[in-house]
mmCIF file with all atom_site columns, C-alpha atoms in Angstrom:
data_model
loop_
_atom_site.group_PDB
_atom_site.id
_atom_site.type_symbol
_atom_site.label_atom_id
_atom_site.label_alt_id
_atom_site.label_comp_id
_atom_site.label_asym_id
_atom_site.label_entity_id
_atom_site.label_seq_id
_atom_site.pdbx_PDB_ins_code
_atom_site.Cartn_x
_atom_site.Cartn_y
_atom_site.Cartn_z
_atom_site.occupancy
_atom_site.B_iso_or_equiv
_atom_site.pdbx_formal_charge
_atom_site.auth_seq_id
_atom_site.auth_comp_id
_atom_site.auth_asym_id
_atom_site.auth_atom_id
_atom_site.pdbx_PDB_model_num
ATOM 1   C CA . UNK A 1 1   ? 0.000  0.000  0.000  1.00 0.00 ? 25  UNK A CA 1
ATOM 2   C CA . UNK A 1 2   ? 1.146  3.186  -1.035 1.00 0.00 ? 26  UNK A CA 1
ATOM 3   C CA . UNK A 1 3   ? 1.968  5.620  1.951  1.00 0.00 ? 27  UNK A CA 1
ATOM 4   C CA . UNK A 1 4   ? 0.456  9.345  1.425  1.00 0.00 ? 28  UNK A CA 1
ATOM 5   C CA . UNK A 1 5   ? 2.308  12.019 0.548  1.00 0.00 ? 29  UNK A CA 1
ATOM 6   C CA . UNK A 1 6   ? 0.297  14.929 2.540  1.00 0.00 ? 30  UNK A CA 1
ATOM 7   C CA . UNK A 1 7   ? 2.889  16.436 4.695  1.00 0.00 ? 31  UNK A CA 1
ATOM 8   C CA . UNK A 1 8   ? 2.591  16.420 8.561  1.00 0.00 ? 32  UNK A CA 1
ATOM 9   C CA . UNK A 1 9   ? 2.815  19.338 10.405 1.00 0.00 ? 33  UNK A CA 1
ATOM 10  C CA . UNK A 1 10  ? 6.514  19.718 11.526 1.00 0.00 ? 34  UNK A CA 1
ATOM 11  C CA . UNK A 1 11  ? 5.856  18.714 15.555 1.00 0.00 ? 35  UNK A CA 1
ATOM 12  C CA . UNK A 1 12  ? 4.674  15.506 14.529 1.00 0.00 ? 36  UNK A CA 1
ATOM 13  C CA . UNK A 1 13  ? 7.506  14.466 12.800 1.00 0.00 ? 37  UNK A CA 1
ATOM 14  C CA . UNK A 1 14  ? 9.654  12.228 15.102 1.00 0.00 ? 38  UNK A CA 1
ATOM 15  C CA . UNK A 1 15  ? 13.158 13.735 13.945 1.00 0.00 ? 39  UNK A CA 1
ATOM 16  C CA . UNK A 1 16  ? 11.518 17.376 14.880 1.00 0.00 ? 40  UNK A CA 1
ATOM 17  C CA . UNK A 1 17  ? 10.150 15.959 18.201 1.00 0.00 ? 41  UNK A CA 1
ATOM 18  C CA . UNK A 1 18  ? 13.457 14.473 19.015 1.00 0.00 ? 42  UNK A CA 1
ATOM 19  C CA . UNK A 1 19  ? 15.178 17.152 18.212 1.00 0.00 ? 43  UNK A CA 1
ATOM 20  C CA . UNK A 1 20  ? 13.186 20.231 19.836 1.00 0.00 ? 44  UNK A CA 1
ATOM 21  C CA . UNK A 1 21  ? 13.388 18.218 23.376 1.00 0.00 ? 45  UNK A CA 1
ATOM 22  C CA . UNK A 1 22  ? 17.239 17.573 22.538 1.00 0.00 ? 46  UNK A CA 1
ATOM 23  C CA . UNK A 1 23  ? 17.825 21.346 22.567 1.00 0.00 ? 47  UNK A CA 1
ATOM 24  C CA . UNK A 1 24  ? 15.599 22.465 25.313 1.00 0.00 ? 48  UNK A CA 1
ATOM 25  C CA . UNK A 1 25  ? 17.467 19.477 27.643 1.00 0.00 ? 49  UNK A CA 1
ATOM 26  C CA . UNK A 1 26  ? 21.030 20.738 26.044 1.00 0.00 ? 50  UNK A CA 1
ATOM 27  C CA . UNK A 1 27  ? 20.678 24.509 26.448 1.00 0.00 ? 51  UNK A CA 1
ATOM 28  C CA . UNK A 1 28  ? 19.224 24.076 30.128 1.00 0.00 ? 52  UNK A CA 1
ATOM 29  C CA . UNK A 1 29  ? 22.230 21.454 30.828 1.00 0.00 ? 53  UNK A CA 1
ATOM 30  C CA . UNK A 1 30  ? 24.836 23.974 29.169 1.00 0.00 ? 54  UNK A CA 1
ATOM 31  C CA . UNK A 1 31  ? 23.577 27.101 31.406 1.00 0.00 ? 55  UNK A CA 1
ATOM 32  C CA . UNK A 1 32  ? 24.179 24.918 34.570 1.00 0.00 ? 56  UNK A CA 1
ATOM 33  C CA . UNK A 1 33  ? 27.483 23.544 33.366 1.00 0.00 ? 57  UNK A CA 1
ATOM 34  C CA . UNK A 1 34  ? 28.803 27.221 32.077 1.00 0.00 ? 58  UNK A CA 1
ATOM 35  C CA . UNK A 1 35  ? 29.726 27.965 35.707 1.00 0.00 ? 59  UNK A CA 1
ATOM 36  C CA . UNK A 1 36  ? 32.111 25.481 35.742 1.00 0.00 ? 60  UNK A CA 1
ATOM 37  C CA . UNK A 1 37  ? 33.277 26.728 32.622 1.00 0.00 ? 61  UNK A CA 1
ATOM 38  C CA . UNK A 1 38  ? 32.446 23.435 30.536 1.00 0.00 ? 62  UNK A CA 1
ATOM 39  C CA . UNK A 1 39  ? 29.690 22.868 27.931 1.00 0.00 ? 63  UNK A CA 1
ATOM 40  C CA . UNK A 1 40  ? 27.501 19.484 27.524 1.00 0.00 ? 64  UNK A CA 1
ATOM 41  C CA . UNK A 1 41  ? 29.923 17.823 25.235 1.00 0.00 ? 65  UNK A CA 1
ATOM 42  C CA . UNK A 1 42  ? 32.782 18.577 27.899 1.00 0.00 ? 66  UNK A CA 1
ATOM 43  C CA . UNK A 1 43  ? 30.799 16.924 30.748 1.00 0.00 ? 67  UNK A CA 1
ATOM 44  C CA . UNK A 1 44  ? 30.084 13.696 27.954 1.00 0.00 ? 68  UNK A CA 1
ATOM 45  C CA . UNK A 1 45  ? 34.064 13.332 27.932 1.00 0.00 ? 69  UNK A CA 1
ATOM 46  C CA . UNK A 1 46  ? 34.484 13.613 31.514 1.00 0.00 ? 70  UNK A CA 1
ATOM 47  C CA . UNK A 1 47  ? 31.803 11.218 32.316 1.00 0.00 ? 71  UNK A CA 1
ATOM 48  C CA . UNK A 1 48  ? 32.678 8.942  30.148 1.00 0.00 ? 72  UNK A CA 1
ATOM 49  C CA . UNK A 1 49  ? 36.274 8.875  30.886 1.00 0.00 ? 73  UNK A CA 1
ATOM 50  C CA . UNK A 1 50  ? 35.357 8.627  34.829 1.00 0.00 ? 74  UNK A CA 1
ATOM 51  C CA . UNK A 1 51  ? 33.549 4.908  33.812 1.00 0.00 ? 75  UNK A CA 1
ATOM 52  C CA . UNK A 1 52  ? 34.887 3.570  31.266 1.00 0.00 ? 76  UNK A CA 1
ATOM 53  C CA . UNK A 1 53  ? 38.713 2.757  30.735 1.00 0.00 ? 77  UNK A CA 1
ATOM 54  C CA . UNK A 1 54  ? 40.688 1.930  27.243 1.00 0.00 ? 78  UNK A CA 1
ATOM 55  C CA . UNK A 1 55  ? 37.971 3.484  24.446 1.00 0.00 ? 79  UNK A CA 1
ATOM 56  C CA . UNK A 1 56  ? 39.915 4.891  21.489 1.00 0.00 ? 80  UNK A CA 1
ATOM 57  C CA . UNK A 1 57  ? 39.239 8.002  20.218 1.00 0.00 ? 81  UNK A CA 1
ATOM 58  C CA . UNK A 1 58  ? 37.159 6.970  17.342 1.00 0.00 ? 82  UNK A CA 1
ATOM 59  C CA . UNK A 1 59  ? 35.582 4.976  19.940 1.00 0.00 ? 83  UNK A CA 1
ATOM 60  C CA . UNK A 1 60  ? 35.116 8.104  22.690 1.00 0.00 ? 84  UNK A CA 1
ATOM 61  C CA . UNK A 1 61  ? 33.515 9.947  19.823 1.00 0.00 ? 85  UNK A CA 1
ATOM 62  C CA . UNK A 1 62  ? 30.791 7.981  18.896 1.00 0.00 ? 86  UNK A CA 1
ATOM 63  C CA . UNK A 1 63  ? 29.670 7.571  22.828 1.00 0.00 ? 87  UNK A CA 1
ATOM 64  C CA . UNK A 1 64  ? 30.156 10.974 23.089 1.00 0.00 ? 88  UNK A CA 1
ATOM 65  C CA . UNK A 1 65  ? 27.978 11.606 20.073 1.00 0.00 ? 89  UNK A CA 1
ATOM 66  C CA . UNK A 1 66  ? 30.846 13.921 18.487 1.00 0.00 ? 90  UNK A CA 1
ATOM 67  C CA . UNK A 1 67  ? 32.183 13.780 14.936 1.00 0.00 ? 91  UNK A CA 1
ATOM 68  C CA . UNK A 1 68  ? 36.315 12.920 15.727 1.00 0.00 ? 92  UNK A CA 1
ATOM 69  C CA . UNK A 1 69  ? 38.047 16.167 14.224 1.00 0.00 ? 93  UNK A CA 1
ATOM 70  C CA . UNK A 1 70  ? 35.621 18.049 16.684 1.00 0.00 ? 94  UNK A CA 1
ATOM 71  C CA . UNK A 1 71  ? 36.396 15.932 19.417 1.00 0.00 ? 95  UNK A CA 1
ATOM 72  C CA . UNK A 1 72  ? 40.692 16.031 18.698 1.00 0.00 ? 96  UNK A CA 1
ATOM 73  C CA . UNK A 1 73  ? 40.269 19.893 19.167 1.00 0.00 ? 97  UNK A CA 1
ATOM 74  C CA . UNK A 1 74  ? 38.032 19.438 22.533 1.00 0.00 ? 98  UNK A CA 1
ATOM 75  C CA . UNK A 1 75  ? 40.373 17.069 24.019 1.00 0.00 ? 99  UNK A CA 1
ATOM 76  C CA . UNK A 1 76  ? 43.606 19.229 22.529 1.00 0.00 ? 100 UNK A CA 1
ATOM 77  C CA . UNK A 1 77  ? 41.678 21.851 25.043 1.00 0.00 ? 101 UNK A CA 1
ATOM 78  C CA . UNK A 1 78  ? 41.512 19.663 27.828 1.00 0.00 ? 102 UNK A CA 1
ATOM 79  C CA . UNK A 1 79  ? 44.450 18.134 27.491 1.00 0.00 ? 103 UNK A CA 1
ATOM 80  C CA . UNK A 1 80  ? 45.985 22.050 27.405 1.00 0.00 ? 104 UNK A CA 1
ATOM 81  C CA . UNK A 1 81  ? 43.399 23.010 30.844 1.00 0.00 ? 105 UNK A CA 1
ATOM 82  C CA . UNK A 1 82  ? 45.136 19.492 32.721 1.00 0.00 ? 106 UNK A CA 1
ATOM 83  C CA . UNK A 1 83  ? 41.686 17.842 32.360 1.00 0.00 ? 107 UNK A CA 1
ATOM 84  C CA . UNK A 1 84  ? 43.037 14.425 30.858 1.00 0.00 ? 108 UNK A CA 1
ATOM 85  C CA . UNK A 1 85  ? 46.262 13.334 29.528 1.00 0.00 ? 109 UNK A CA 1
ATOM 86  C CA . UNK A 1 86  ? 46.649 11.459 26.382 1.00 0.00 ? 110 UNK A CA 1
ATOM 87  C CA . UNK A 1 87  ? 47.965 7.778  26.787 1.00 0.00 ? 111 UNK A CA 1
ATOM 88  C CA . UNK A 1 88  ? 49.592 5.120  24.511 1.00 0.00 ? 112 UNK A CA 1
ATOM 89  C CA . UNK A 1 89  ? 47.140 1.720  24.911 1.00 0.00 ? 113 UNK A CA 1
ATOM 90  C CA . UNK A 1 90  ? 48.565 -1.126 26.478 1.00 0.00 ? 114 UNK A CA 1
ATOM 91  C CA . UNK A 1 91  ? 46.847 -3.177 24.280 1.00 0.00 ? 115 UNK A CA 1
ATOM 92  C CA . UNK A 1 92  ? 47.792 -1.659 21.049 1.00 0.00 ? 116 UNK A CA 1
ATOM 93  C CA . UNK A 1 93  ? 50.680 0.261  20.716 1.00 0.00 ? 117 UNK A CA 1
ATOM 94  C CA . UNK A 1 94  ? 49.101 2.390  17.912 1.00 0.00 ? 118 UNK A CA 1
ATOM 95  C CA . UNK A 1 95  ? 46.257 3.284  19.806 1.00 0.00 ? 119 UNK A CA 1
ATOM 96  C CA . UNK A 1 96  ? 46.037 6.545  22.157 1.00 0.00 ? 120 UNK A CA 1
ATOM 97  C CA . UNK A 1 97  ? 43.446 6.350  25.095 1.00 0.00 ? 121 UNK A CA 1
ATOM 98  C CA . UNK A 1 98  ? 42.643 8.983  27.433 1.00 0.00 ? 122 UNK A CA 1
ATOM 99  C CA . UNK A 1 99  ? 42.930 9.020  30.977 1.00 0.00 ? 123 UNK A CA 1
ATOM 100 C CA . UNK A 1 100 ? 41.651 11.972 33.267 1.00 0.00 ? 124 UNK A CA 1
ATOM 101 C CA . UNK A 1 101 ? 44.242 14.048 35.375 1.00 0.00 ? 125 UNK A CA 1
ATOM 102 C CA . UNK A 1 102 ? 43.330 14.650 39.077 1.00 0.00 ? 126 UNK A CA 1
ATOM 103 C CA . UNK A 1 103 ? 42.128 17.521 38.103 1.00 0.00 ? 127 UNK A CA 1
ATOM 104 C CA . UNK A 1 104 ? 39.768 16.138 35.657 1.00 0.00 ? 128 UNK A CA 1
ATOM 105 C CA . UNK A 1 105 ? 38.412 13.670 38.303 1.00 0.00 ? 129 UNK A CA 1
ATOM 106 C CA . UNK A 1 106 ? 37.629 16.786 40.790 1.00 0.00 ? 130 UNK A CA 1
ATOM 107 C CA . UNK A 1 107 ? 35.591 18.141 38.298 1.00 0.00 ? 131 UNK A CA 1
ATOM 108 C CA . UNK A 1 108 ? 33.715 15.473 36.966 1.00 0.00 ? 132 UNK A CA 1
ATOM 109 C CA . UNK A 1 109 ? 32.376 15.352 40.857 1.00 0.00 ? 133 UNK A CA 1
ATOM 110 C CA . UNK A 1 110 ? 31.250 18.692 40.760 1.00 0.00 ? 134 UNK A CA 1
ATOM 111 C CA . UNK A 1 111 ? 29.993 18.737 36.930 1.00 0.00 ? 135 UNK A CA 1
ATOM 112 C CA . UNK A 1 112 ? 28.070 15.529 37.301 1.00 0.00 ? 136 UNK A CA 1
ATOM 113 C CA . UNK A 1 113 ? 25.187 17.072 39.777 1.00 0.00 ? 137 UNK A CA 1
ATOM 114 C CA . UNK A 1 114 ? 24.064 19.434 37.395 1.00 0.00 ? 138 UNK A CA 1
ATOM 115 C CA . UNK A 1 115 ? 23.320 16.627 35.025 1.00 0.00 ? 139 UNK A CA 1
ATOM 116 C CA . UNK A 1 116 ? 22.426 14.307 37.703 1.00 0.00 ? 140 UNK A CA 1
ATOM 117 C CA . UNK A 1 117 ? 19.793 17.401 38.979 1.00 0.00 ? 141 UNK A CA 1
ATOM 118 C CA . UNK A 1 118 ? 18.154 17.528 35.502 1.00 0.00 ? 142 UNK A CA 1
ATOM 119 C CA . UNK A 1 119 ? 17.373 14.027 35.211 1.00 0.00 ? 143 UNK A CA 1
ATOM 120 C CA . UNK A 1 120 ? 15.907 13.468 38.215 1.00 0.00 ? 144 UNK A CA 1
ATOM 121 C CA . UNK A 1 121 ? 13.776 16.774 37.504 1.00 0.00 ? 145 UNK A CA 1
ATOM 122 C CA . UNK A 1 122 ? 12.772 14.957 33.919 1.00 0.00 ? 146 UNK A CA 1
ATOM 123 C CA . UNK A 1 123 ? 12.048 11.823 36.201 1.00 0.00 ? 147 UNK A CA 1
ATOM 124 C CA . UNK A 1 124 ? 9.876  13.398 38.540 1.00 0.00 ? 148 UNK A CA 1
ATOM 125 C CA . UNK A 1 125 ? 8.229  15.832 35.982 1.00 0.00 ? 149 UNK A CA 1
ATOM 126 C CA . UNK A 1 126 ? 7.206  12.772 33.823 1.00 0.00 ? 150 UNK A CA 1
ATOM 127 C CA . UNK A 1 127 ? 6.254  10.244 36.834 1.00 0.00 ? 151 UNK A CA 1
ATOM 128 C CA . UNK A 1 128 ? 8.720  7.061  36.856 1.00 0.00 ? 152 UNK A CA 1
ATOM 129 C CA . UNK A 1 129 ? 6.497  4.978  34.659 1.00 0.00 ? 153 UNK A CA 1
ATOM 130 C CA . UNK A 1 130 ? 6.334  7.416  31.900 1.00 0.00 ? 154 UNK A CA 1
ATOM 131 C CA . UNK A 1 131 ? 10.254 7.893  31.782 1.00 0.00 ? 155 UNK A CA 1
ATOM 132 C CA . UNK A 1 132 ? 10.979 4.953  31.670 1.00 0.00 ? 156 UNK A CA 1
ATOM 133 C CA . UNK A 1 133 ? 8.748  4.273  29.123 1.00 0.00 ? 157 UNK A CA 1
ATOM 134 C CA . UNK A 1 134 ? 9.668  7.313  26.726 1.00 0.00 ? 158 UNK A CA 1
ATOM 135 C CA . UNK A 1 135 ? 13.831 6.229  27.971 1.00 0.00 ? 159 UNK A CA 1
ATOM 136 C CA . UNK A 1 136 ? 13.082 2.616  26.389 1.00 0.00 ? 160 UNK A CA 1
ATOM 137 C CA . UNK A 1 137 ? 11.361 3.868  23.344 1.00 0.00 ? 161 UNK A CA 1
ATOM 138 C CA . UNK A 1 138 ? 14.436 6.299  22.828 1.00 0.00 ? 162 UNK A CA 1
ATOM 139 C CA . UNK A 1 139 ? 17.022 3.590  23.131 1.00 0.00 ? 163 UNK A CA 1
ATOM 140 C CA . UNK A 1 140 ? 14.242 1.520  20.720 1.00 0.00 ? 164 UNK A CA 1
ATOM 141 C CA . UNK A 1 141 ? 14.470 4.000  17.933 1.00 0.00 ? 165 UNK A CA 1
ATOM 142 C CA . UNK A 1 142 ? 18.218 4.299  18.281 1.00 0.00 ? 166 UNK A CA 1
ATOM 143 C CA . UNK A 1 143 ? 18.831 0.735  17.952 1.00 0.00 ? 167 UNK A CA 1
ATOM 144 C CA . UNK A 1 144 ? 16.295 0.833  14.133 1.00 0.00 ? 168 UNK A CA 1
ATOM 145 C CA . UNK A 1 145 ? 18.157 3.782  13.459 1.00 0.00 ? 169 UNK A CA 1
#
């Protein structure tokens, strides 16, 4: 069967949906974060770095939801601010990991409450059952996608 062609208005459309809650969540996350002097994608590294060990940077960037030439110059920065060092893999001599500094681990404490703050304000806005519900539909479409 054919699908129609009429157009839907533009807040129906998933990608718009998505994307409009995306940037209100990202632009109230960044105003929180800018006292620390770190944007979203800075708290992603951090975070990331904090639990997981060994991820290449090809690797880092895709969790971190960064194309890689944007993410060398982020982590040039934070290598430059004593946030992380760079690293030489154990497991592959070719392969740079990143660790954080001390410094990097202090502030990952602080910058993780803002973050932690929001989502529990998402969570409480939405009830439980319903965020957990639009989470695992998220995390279903990202999986088709």
């Amino acid at each position: 069967k054919k699908m129609t062609s009429s157009p839907l208005p533009l807040d129906k459309y998933f990608s718009y949906a998505v994307a409009s809650t995306h940037r209100k969540l990202h632009v109230n996350l960044n105003k929180q974060l800018n006292s620390y002097g770190i944007q979203v994608e800075t708290w992603r590294v951090l975070e990331t770095l904090d639990q997981t060990t060994n991820l290449t940077m090809s690797d880092l960037a895709k969790v971190v939801l960064m194309n890689p030439p944007a993410l060398t110059k982020m982590v040039d920065r934070m290598v430059s601010d004593g946030l992380v060092q760079r690293q030489i893999s154990r497991e592959d001599q070719r392969q740079v990991t990143l660790v954080l500094t001390n410094m990097g681990l202090d502030l990952v404490q602080n910058v993780r409450q803002p973050a932690i703050h929001q989502n529990a304000t998402v969570v409480e806005q939405l009830g439980p059952e319903k965020a957990a519900l639009i989470h695992e539909a998220l995390e279903s479409l990202n999986k088709l996608l």
